[in-house]
Amino acid sequence: MSNISLDYVRKSYGPSEVIHGISGSIQQGEFVVIVGPSGCGKSTLLRMIAGLESITGGEIQIGKRVVNKLEPAQRNIAMVFQNYALYPHMSVFDNMSYGLKIRKVPKEEIRRRVEETAEILELTPYLKRSPRQLSGGQRQRVAMGRAIVREPDVFLFDEPLSNLDAKLRVQMRLEIKKLQERLGITSVYVTHDQVEAMTLGHRLMVLNAGSVEQFGTPIDLYDKPATLFVATFIGSPAMNILNGTVSEDASSIILPEGEVIPLGMRLNAQAGASVNLGMRPEHIRLATNGNALFSFKSDVIEELGADTIIHADFGKATSSMAVRLDGIHRVSSGTQFSFAIDPENLHVFDPESGKRIN
Amino acid sequence: MIKRVHFPSSPLPYLLVAPQIAITIVFFIWPAGQAMYQSFLIEDAFGFGREFVWFENFEILFEDPLYADVFIRTIFFSVMVAALSMFLSLILAGFADRVVKGATIYRTLLIWPYAVAPVLAGALWVFMFNPSVGIIAYWLDLIGVDWNHFLNGGQAMALIVFAASWKQIAYNFLFYLAAMQAIPKSMIEAAAIDGAGPAKRFWTIIFPLVSPTTFFLLVINIVYAFFDTFGIIHAVTEGGPAGSTVTLVYKVYSDGFIGLDLGGSAAQSVILMAMVIGLTVIQFRYVERRVDY
């Protein structure tokens, strides 16, 4: 078990830089998820920690060692790949024991460790089979077993669940979380799925175009997204972003048609400056007795049973507006609704830099 | 049950395959039939008469200790050529697979020997190893090896093994490289993370995974060494010295065209034909049904 620290890590391919100086530290036993859209450099970063990609600049430390120049084998890490990368010509047992054999662990101990791990992952009946005789979920477990059995300092996961079907994905997600808690091994997990990221990680590192947008707990990211990117990336349906301007006294936002949304605080911004106002669909309520802040006509209604999602083409929003109401609301499209929202649930961003300003 | 799709019958498909069938008949079936017929005949030395003798030519062959020697020599030659060229091309492909810079140039250069005609390839080796003017013979002389493949049968055999293997390396290399590049990269990376160094990865992961290719190439190389090395042997040693590099195919030529024993030569071709058929069956039965993971 080890901590990992990244110090201004950079990666370029020729003249183009794909990772622009990422820093952050991962505590011992922590489960950190690197999340971002495809092409943001999250897999590259993970592969740099693994030693599969060279490091152009900066420093990566695992435990007390700087690993920049170390081969993957010397870093005492284990990695689970997206396509599992099981050795097809070996049985499950041989797949799991390959790394131990290379490290010249005594035969007896190899047997004991593989059997223990197989027990944990419920793979005991399959030890003699070859990978192609296993289902996707079982292969996934063998890949994890191969990682666990080595008792590495660090686990790395490269989108390990994206080849599974939706149901299995949810199930394996839970298993991974339980397993990581039980073993307490420092883990770094890469995914593009924000739900996976939110449920698994102790902390999330949100990457966008090779830079860290925010690095914090799931609740931090949800409650106080540091940038517009994080705000729209985390949460489903995505946060509504509205255009507005700062009022005279800088304590409320004025929407284009004059609706005033009080912030309950003073913004450190010029009056009349344009801003983006973020509201999560689940924080918007139906207005009661005259506290309505804004209103619009519904467009499409999605009735999901547990909640109802109202979509509307609200001119002030940057894209279609969504409101999520608890429970069942029997309404037809084209109905006029009035809405309210609590000031503490508002997010204000500078449209230029995308940074949070409230 | 697989349902077959039925198309309305028309002469078009027959017309389309007709040229191929015509070529096969004229250039393969007919000569093969001729050889078969010829193998039942004994011709007198001046070509004035022939006699139908059934299997006498074969009986003579099987009782001839010289023929048995040639048989064993051919097997030795084929195994050596297959082993040497496959081993070298496996190693070369292993390196080429790892090369990042200039990979294309490296690969192109390795493929070139395949474009050299067998007789030319033979001529190159003859020059390099010529006891009086050859550069390699000169080097060998410097380290105390007295090279003269015109006199030493073992050296002559070594020389045709080198020449024939060199010619085949390019072909094997292509197949091995293709097979290696089909291995998912993540599998190699997984092995690297598991602690295996490059050599260990090569022998425990890559080599087993290209085993279908190895088996395929083994058959191809044996067929090559058996049947396609006539040009090289003819250019390098002409079967000599004292017949020490005569293989089955070379013996067909020397008995038939030099010795003018047409019947005996034809009987040998028939035996070779049977062997090709046998190897082809092996090829179809076991190689085409590929080991897939």
XYZ file of C-alpha atoms in Angstrom:
651
model
C 0.000 0.000 0.000
C 1.280 3.391 -0.932
C 0.273 6.921 -1.606
C 0.759 8.414 -5.048
C 1.743 11.949 -5.748
C 1.681 13.699 -9.072
C 3.751 16.822 -9.377
C 3.087 18.922 -12.459
C 2.975 15.850 -14.703
C 3.067 16.584 -18.403
C 2.913 14.489 -21.559
C 3.516 15.502 -25.149
C 3.464 13.571 -28.355
C 5.887 15.483 -30.521
C 4.900 19.141 -30.457
C 1.373 18.606 -29.123
C 0.933 18.501 -25.393
C -1.932 16.280 -24.230
C -1.470 16.504 -20.454
C -0.795 20.016 -19.193
C 0.808 19.775 -15.803
C -1.375 17.719 -13.510
C -0.720 17.789 -9.791
C -2.478 16.032 -6.964
C -1.885 13.535 -4.255
C -3.666 10.300 -3.600
C -3.668 9.067 -0.018
C -2.796 5.583 1.072
C -5.846 3.321 0.701
C -7.819 5.948 -1.143
C -10.004 5.197 -4.166
C -9.579 7.980 -6.698
C -11.547 8.070 -9.927
C -10.234 9.982 -12.910
C -13.228 10.992 -14.957
C -13.680 13.010 -18.094
C -14.978 12.882 -21.645
C -13.168 10.764 -24.211
C -9.925 12.283 -25.388
C -9.351 14.251 -22.187
C -6.155 12.341 -21.409
C -7.441 10.275 -18.490
C -6.197 6.946 -19.850
C -2.872 8.510 -20.790
C -2.462 9.759 -17.236
C -3.235 6.304 -15.842
C -0.795 4.690 -18.260
C 1.838 7.158 -17.153
C 1.316 6.080 -13.549
C 1.559 2.466 -14.726
C 4.734 3.126 -16.672
C 3.241 2.209 -20.037
C 3.709 5.771 -21.296
C 6.800 7.845 -20.755
C 6.560 11.037 -18.721
C 7.515 14.193 -20.596
C 7.764 16.433 -17.569
C 7.053 16.542 -13.846
C 7.322 13.765 -11.357
C 5.259 10.774 -10.272
C 5.891 9.241 -6.880
C 4.526 5.955 -5.621
C 5.221 5.610 -1.920
C 8.560 7.302 -1.379
C 9.972 6.380 -4.786
C 10.066 8.592 -7.828
C 8.966 6.192 -10.545
C 9.503 8.313 -13.665
C 12.256 6.088 -14.970
C 11.098 2.751 -13.555
C 9.766 -0.060 -15.729
C 6.121 -1.059 -15.075
C 7.356 -4.275 -13.478
C 9.386 -2.360 -10.895
C 6.535 -0.126 -9.741
C 4.652 -2.897 -7.918
C 1.337 -1.966 -9.421
C -1.429 -4.064 -10.912
C -3.711 -2.989 -13.678
C -7.097 -4.113 -14.935
C -7.592 -3.398 -18.621
C -10.730 -2.489 -20.506
C -10.540 -5.635 -22.646
C -9.297 -7.640 -19.605
C -6.098 -8.640 -21.490
C -6.223 -12.171 -20.133
C -3.669 -14.566 -21.582
C -5.842 -16.724 -23.838
C -3.513 -19.704 -23.899
C -3.448 -20.103 -20.130
C -6.012 -21.408 -17.689
C -7.574 -19.077 -15.158
C -5.166 -20.420 -12.546
C -2.161 -19.766 -14.761
C -3.439 -16.319 -15.632
C -3.676 -15.422 -11.989
C -0.356 -16.969 -11.028
C 1.697 -15.626 -13.960
C 2.964 -12.561 -12.098
C 3.791 -14.581 -8.987
C 5.697 -17.186 -10.961
C 7.789 -14.478 -12.569
C 8.524 -13.069 -9.144
C 9.674 -16.549 -8.109
C 7.167 -16.942 -5.296
C 7.306 -20.530 -3.934
C 4.836 -22.919 -5.575
C 2.972 -23.646 -2.352
C 2.381 -19.993 -1.658
C 1.241 -19.327 -5.218
C -1.342 -22.070 -4.861
C -2.529 -20.734 -1.528
C -2.793 -17.135 -2.717
C -4.539 -17.967 -5.980
C -7.039 -20.184 -4.186
C -7.735 -17.524 -1.583
C -8.283 -14.892 -4.236
C -10.462 -17.223 -6.284
C -12.528 -17.779 -3.150
C -13.053 -14.035 -2.671
C -14.065 -13.569 -6.305
C -16.109 -16.791 -6.483
C -13.884 -18.135 -9.215
C -12.956 -21.438 -7.559
C -15.005 -23.628 -9.932
C -13.398 -21.981 -12.971
C -9.701 -22.210 -12.114
C -9.032 -24.894 -14.694
C -10.974 -23.261 -17.510
C -9.509 -21.134 -20.223
C -10.625 -17.500 -20.531
C -12.666 -18.072 -23.658
C -14.931 -20.457 -21.759
C -15.944 -17.677 -19.383
C -18.625 -15.015 -19.604
C -17.780 -11.302 -19.693
C -18.374 -10.852 -15.980
C -16.246 -13.853 -15.098
C -13.402 -12.664 -17.302
C -13.639 -9.334 -15.568
C -13.292 -11.076 -12.220
C -10.295 -13.078 -13.432
C -8.652 -9.826 -14.518
C -9.280 -8.443 -11.036
C -8.048 -11.655 -9.479
C -4.838 -11.432 -11.429
C -4.350 -7.969 -9.979
C -5.322 -8.816 -6.406
C -3.247 -11.960 -6.097
C -0.051 -9.986 -6.573
C -0.808 -7.854 -3.486
C 0.409 -4.715 -5.244
C 0.944 -1.258 -3.774
C -1.490 0.299 -6.187
C -4.421 -0.874 -8.304
C -5.032 0.795 -11.621
C -8.302 0.322 -13.474
C -8.669 1.422 -17.083
C -12.409 1.582 -17.803
C -12.803 -1.996 -16.612
C -16.576 -2.096 -16.837
C -17.203 -0.557 -20.224
C -17.315 -3.918 -22.024
C -20.088 -5.261 -19.790
C -23.822 -4.906 -20.227
C -25.669 -2.363 -18.107
C -26.930 -4.754 -15.443
C -23.608 -6.492 -14.942
C -21.893 -3.133 -14.844
C -23.939 -2.023 -11.840
C -23.283 -5.325 -10.095
C -19.532 -5.306 -10.762
C -19.360 -1.676 -9.681
C -20.609 -2.665 -6.256
C -18.235 -5.614 -6.123
C -15.250 -3.441 -6.971
C -16.220 -0.953 -4.291
C -16.649 -3.670 -1.652
C -13.398 -5.310 -2.656
C -11.438 -2.082 -2.513
C -12.830 -1.302 0.940
C -11.985 -4.779 2.137
C -8.430 -4.821 0.779
C -7.740 -1.147 1.396
C -5.346 -0.878 -1.516
C -4.754 2.528 -3.053
C -6.685 2.554 -6.319
C -6.887 4.764 -9.346
C -9.828 4.153 -11.608
C -10.449 5.701 -14.998
C -13.914 6.037 -16.460
C -15.970 8.329 -18.651
C -19.154 7.384 -16.821
C -19.954 9.989 -14.192
C -22.355 7.711 -12.299
C -19.625 5.093 -11.998
C -17.242 7.798 -10.857
C -19.624 9.199 -8.255
C -20.481 5.812 -6.756
C -16.952 4.391 -6.651
C -14.595 7.177 -5.779
C -13.625 8.596 -2.437
C -12.445 11.482 -4.532
C -12.850 12.348 -8.209
C -10.359 14.019 -10.474
C -12.301 15.624 -13.303
C -10.144 16.016 -16.388
C -10.899 18.100 -19.413
C -8.563 18.548 -22.359
C -5.534 17.458 -20.384
C -6.077 19.650 -17.320
C -7.689 19.054 -13.953
C -10.980 20.895 -13.655
C -11.591 19.858 -10.065
C -10.288 17.266 -7.632
C -12.590 16.550 -4.720
C -15.145 14.292 -3.085
C -18.286 13.430 -5.058
C -20.351 15.679 -2.822
C -17.936 18.596 -3.283
C -18.218 18.205 -7.008
C -21.977 18.060 -6.853
C -22.495 20.863 -4.360
C -19.731 23.245 -5.351
C -18.607 22.551 -8.903
C -15.538 24.687 -9.439
C -16.109 25.207 -13.145
C -18.866 25.242 -15.689
C -17.422 22.035 -17.128
C -17.695 20.132 -13.854
C -21.151 21.585 -13.254
C -22.529 20.185 -16.490
C -20.489 16.970 -16.406
C -21.590 15.768 -12.975
C -25.266 15.035 -12.388
C -27.986 13.594 -14.538
C -29.971 15.170 -16.080
C -27.269 17.791 -16.491
C -27.361 21.117 -14.724
C -29.324 23.861 -16.498
C -27.178 26.815 -17.440
C -28.897 30.162 -17.932
C -27.579 33.433 -19.236
C -28.007 36.428 -16.978
C -26.491 39.650 -15.716
C -25.444 40.806 -12.270
C -27.901 43.204 -10.601
C -27.011 46.708 -9.309
C -26.324 45.540 -5.765
C -24.597 42.346 -6.971
C -26.838 40.172 -4.788
C -29.059 38.773 -7.486
C -29.000 37.703 -11.122
C -31.311 39.216 -13.680
C -32.450 36.935 -16.465
C -32.920 38.379 -19.970
C -36.625 38.989 -19.558
C -36.254 40.708 -16.236
C -36.824 37.851 -13.796
C -34.767 38.456 -10.693
C -33.142 35.499 -8.980
C -31.811 36.455 -5.526
C -28.520 34.837 -4.550
C -28.746 35.428 -0.808
C -25.206 36.823 -0.866
C -23.146 39.498 -2.573
C -21.206 38.553 -5.637
C -17.741 39.883 -6.102
C -18.644 41.075 -9.588
C -19.416 44.235 -11.496
C -23.047 45.247 -11.844
C -24.296 44.434 -15.323
C -21.595 41.828 -15.962
C -22.932 38.830 -17.792
C -22.767 35.507 -15.958
C -23.913 31.936 -16.300
C -26.373 30.778 -13.681
C -26.554 27.077 -12.959
C -29.517 25.227 -11.470
C -29.729 21.499 -11.015
C -32.995 20.024 -12.341
C -33.673 18.367 -9.002
C -33.299 21.630 -7.050
C -35.994 23.489 -8.957
C -39.378 23.327 -7.205
C -42.882 24.198 -8.253
C -43.657 27.627 -6.849
C -46.281 27.982 -4.145
C -48.198 31.087 -2.997
C -46.474 33.723 -4.990
C -42.786 32.971 -4.475
C -42.360 32.186 -8.176
C -39.055 33.315 -9.615
C -39.580 32.310 -13.237
C -42.070 30.392 -15.322
C -42.295 28.651 -18.649
C -44.413 26.321 -20.733
C -43.513 22.664 -20.596
C -42.507 20.877 -23.755
C -41.920 17.164 -23.201
C -42.816 15.411 -19.965
C -40.993 12.257 -18.924
C -42.853 10.274 -16.293
C -40.438 7.864 -14.645
C -42.570 6.909 -11.675
C -40.176 7.922 -8.935
C -39.900 11.339 -10.482
C -41.182 13.405 -13.345
C -38.918 15.350 -15.648
C -40.269 18.405 -17.369
C -38.357 19.593 -20.407
C -38.883 23.023 -21.828
C -37.465 25.259 -24.456
C -36.666 28.115 -22.094
C -35.157 30.914 -24.154
C -32.764 31.979 -21.409
C -31.076 28.621 -21.030
C -28.072 27.679 -23.146
C -29.793 24.433 -24.040
C -33.096 22.780 -23.297
C -34.182 23.255 -19.699
C -35.005 20.310 -17.458
C -36.794 20.226 -14.118
C -37.017 17.124 -11.994
C -39.965 16.840 -9.655
C -40.389 14.082 -7.107
C -43.210 11.617 -7.588
C -45.894 11.485 -10.190
C -47.306 14.680 -11.653
C -50.051 14.123 -14.152
C -49.518 17.078 -16.419
C -49.748 17.465 -20.142
C -47.215 19.207 -22.290
C -47.843 22.841 -22.999
C -48.823 23.625 -19.410
C -47.506 26.854 -17.899
C -45.471 26.266 -14.722
C -44.032 28.632 -12.158
C -40.842 27.643 -10.417
C -38.744 28.601 -7.432
C -35.269 27.643 -6.249
C -33.391 28.151 -2.976
C -30.454 30.568 -3.163
C -28.002 27.995 -1.734
C -28.664 25.778 -4.727
C -27.557 28.357 -7.255
C -24.229 28.229 -9.022
C -22.802 31.311 -10.687
C -20.015 31.085 -13.238
C -17.967 33.559 -15.160
C -18.768 32.815 -18.826
C -15.268 33.873 -19.934
C -13.146 31.658 -17.677
C -15.844 29.155 -16.762
C -14.856 29.543 -13.091
C -17.299 29.569 -10.225
C -17.765 33.007 -8.694
C -20.302 32.549 -5.870
C -29.433 -27.505 -40.404
C -27.868 -24.971 -42.655
C -30.219 -23.954 -45.388
C -28.575 -23.613 -48.720
C -29.470 -20.732 -50.918
C -30.569 -21.916 -54.325
C -30.035 -19.768 -57.357
C -31.653 -20.459 -60.672
C -29.198 -22.540 -62.675
C -27.394 -20.782 -65.473
C -24.279 -21.607 -67.534
C -22.551 -18.439 -66.339
C -20.763 -19.909 -63.286
C -19.399 -22.766 -65.406
C -18.162 -20.279 -67.970
C -16.458 -18.246 -65.293
C -14.511 -21.174 -63.857
C -13.773 -22.697 -67.255
C -10.468 -20.858 -67.872
C -9.122 -21.899 -64.485
C -10.163 -25.478 -65.060
C -8.607 -25.435 -68.528
C -5.308 -24.189 -67.094
C -5.375 -26.781 -64.350
C -6.040 -29.555 -66.816
C -3.431 -28.491 -69.354
C -0.643 -27.609 -66.966
C -1.280 -29.853 -63.977
C -3.574 -32.774 -64.540
C -2.275 -33.703 -67.976
C 1.452 -33.651 -67.065
C 0.642 -35.486 -63.854
C -1.192 -38.129 -65.867
C 1.730 -38.323 -68.269
C 4.149 -38.800 -65.383
C 1.927 -41.477 -63.929
C 1.807 -43.279 -67.278
C 5.526 -42.793 -67.817
C 6.289 -44.340 -64.462
C 4.884 -47.639 -65.697
C 7.225 -47.694 -68.714
C 10.860 -48.605 -69.203
C 12.438 -46.916 -72.160
C 15.561 -48.161 -73.881
C 18.536 -45.864 -73.711
C 18.252 -44.597 -77.274
C 14.530 -43.972 -77.187
C 13.707 -46.584 -79.814
C 11.288 -48.582 -77.770
C 9.413 -48.741 -74.514
C 7.921 -51.481 -72.482
C 4.982 -51.438 -70.130
C 6.243 -52.881 -66.866
C 3.614 -52.022 -64.225
C 5.366 -51.260 -60.935
C 8.864 -52.378 -61.825
C 10.225 -48.816 -61.731
C 8.908 -48.436 -58.196
C 10.319 -51.779 -57.135
C 13.745 -50.782 -58.435
C 13.524 -47.483 -56.551
C 12.525 -49.024 -53.245
C 15.286 -51.552 -53.425
C 17.875 -48.919 -54.300
C 19.925 -47.952 -51.188
C 20.922 -44.757 -52.967
C 17.281 -43.664 -53.125
C 16.864 -44.274 -49.393
C 19.944 -42.125 -48.769
C 18.488 -39.320 -50.845
C 15.217 -39.636 -48.966
C 16.899 -39.310 -45.600
C 19.080 -36.459 -46.857
C 16.006 -34.605 -48.102
C 14.286 -34.960 -44.757
C 17.414 -33.705 -42.991
C 17.679 -30.797 -45.422
C 14.006 -29.860 -45.025
C 14.093 -29.981 -41.242
C 17.247 -27.864 -41.180
C 15.840 -25.300 -43.602
C 12.482 -25.101 -41.829
C 14.071 -24.851 -38.385
C 16.713 -22.305 -39.339
C 14.534 -20.008 -41.410
C 11.598 -20.149 -39.005
C 13.759 -19.542 -35.967
C 15.539 -16.568 -37.529
C 12.380 -15.020 -38.896
C 10.637 -15.466 -35.541
C 13.419 -13.559 -33.821
C 13.526 -10.884 -36.530
C 9.756 -10.447 -36.409
C 9.962 -10.213 -32.620
C 12.368 -7.326 -32.967
C 10.491 -5.695 -35.839
C 7.328 -5.792 -33.735
C 9.085 -3.706 -31.077
C 10.704 -1.204 -33.412
C 9.079 2.193 -33.300
C 11.280 4.418 -35.431
C 11.905 3.474 -39.052
C 9.737 0.391 -38.761
C 8.654 0.551 -42.388
C 12.209 0.682 -43.745
C 13.277 -2.174 -41.536
C 10.333 -4.305 -42.621
C 10.774 -3.513 -46.295
C 14.426 -4.512 -46.158
C 13.536 -7.778 -44.487
C 11.003 -8.592 -47.177
C 13.337 -7.986 -50.105
C 15.035 -11.403 -50.258
C 11.652 -12.848 -51.142
C 11.757 -10.963 -54.439
C 15.100 -12.500 -55.440
C 14.851 -15.394 -57.895
C 16.089 -18.709 -56.450
C 18.885 -19.098 -58.985
C 20.112 -15.564 -58.283
C 19.959 -16.212 -54.567
C 22.031 -19.325 -55.187
C 24.516 -17.400 -57.311
C 24.964 -14.806 -54.537
C 25.811 -17.496 -52.029
C 28.134 -19.264 -54.462
C 30.112 -16.061 -54.915
C 30.279 -15.282 -51.218
C 31.448 -18.776 -50.361
C 33.637 -19.435 -53.396
C 36.819 -21.020 -51.984
C 39.109 -18.920 -54.210
C 37.366 -15.521 -54.431
C 34.486 -15.556 -51.907
C 34.582 -13.004 -49.129
C 33.039 -15.292 -46.523
C 35.350 -18.146 -47.490
C 38.191 -15.677 -46.951
C 36.924 -14.714 -43.488
C 36.438 -18.351 -42.593
C 39.990 -18.993 -43.680
C 41.127 -16.218 -41.310
C 39.537 -17.999 -38.349
C 41.040 -21.288 -39.459
C 38.111 -22.895 -41.269
C 39.157 -24.474 -44.520
C 36.046 -23.850 -46.616
C 35.609 -25.708 -49.852
C 32.110 -26.804 -50.649
C 33.314 -28.203 -53.985
C 35.122 -30.930 -52.087
C 33.460 -31.158 -48.702
C 29.937 -32.638 -48.791
C 29.031 -31.435 -45.304
C 29.994 -27.864 -46.179
C 28.072 -28.090 -49.447
C 24.986 -29.193 -47.517
C 25.448 -26.354 -45.013
C 25.697 -23.907 -47.887
C 22.450 -24.962 -49.552
C 20.729 -24.953 -46.143
C 21.869 -21.342 -45.631
C 20.886 -20.268 -49.127
C 17.485 -21.951 -49.005
C 16.753 -20.627 -45.486
C 17.834 -17.106 -46.381
C 15.410 -17.134 -49.278
C 12.540 -18.260 -47.053
C 13.149 -15.935 -44.101
C 11.309 -13.051 -45.761
C 8.186 -15.117 -46.259
C 8.177 -16.459 -42.716
C 8.954 -13.015 -41.373
C 5.854 -11.546 -43.012
C 3.572 -14.141 -41.490
C 5.150 -13.930 -38.053
C 5.023 -10.158 -38.027
C 1.363 -10.163 -39.040
C 0.573 -12.698 -36.324
C 2.427 -10.676 -33.700
C 0.709 -7.481 -34.647
C -2.635 -9.190 -34.241
C -1.907 -9.789 -30.557
C -3.694 -7.117 -28.516
C -1.167 -4.656 -27.157
C -2.790 -4.653 -23.751
C -1.913 -8.325 -23.328
C 1.773 -7.508 -23.682
C 1.338 -4.568 -21.340
C -0.400 -6.766 -18.802
C 2.566 -9.125 -18.906
C 4.949 -6.205 -18.508
C 3.058 -5.051 -15.433
C 3.067 -8.624 -14.151
C 6.831 -8.307 -14.141
C 7.875 -10.146 -17.296
C 10.842 -8.670 -19.162
C 10.939 -8.506 -22.969
C 12.500 -11.962 -23.418
C 10.144 -13.587 -20.932
C 7.150 -11.918 -22.587
C 8.312 -13.145 -25.953
C 8.598 -16.782 -24.932
C 5.638 -17.024 -22.557
C 3.071 -14.801 -24.284
C 3.966 -13.971 -27.874
C 5.422 -17.304 -28.933
C 2.472 -19.405 -27.698
C 0.027 -16.959 -29.258
C 1.625 -17.230 -32.695
C 1.671 -21.034 -32.518
C -1.049 -21.414 -35.189
C 1.242 -19.469 -37.516
C 4.181 -21.626 -36.519
C 2.318 -24.762 -37.479
C 1.156 -23.274 -40.756
C 4.678 -22.143 -41.607
C 6.127 -25.516 -40.674
C 4.051 -27.213 -43.357
C 4.758 -24.461 -45.882
C 8.495 -24.554 -45.195
C 8.731 -28.303 -45.479
C 6.898 -28.160 -48.781
C 9.259 -25.386 -49.848
C 12.402 -27.281 -48.867
C 11.163 -30.458 -50.493
C 9.971 -29.079 -53.778
C 10.981 -25.467 -54.386
C 14.706 -25.563 -53.739
C 15.729 -27.077 -57.060
C 16.891 -23.720 -58.424
C 19.114 -23.019 -55.440
C 20.693 -26.472 -55.395
C 21.222 -26.371 -59.131
C 22.937 -22.988 -58.934
C 25.008 -23.674 -55.835
C 26.210 -27.270 -55.983
C 24.495 -29.070 -58.868
C 23.961 -31.875 -56.402
C 27.635 -32.346 -55.736
C 30.165 -33.088 -54.518
C 29.575 -36.761 -55.200
C 25.832 -36.437 -54.885
C 26.020 -35.172 -51.303
C 23.472 -32.434 -51.916
C 21.083 -34.372 -54.144
C 17.545 -34.113 -52.795
C 14.479 -35.925 -54.085
C 13.533 -33.169 -56.499
C 17.094 -32.833 -57.739
C 17.276 -36.575 -58.290
C 14.124 -36.469 -60.438
C 15.920 -33.962 -62.636
C 19.317 -35.666 -62.744
C 17.916 -39.177 -63.313
C 15.455 -38.031 -65.926
C 17.294 -35.354 -67.869
C 20.924 -36.269 -67.285
C 20.605 -40.011 -66.800
C 17.699 -40.303 -69.286
C 16.003 -42.892 -67.110
C 12.580 -41.470 -67.894
C 10.571 -44.227 -66.266
C 12.548 -44.141 -63.022
C 12.389 -40.365 -62.915
C 8.646 -40.420 -63.513
C 8.195 -42.949 -60.715
C 10.045 -40.578 -58.389
C 7.761 -37.702 -59.406
C 4.751 -39.853 -58.658
C 6.116 -40.497 -55.165
C 6.694 -36.774 -54.694
C 3.194 -36.116 -55.933
C 1.812 -38.472 -53.294
C 3.782 -36.597 -50.652
C 2.446 -33.226 -51.759
C -1.054 -34.626 -51.579
C -0.333 -35.905 -48.080
C 1.030 -32.552 -46.911
C -1.914 -30.739 -48.452
C -4.302 -32.957 -46.538
C -2.446 -32.160 -43.311
C -2.588 -28.514 -44.217
C -6.340 -28.520 -44.769
C -7.192 -30.814 -41.910
C -5.169 -29.265 -39.136
C -3.870 -25.888 -40.179
C -6.931 -24.369 -41.750
C -8.939 -25.359 -38.716
C -7.041 -22.766 -36.820
C -6.539 -22.716 -33.118
C -8.552 -19.674 -32.210
C -8.616 -18.038 -28.831
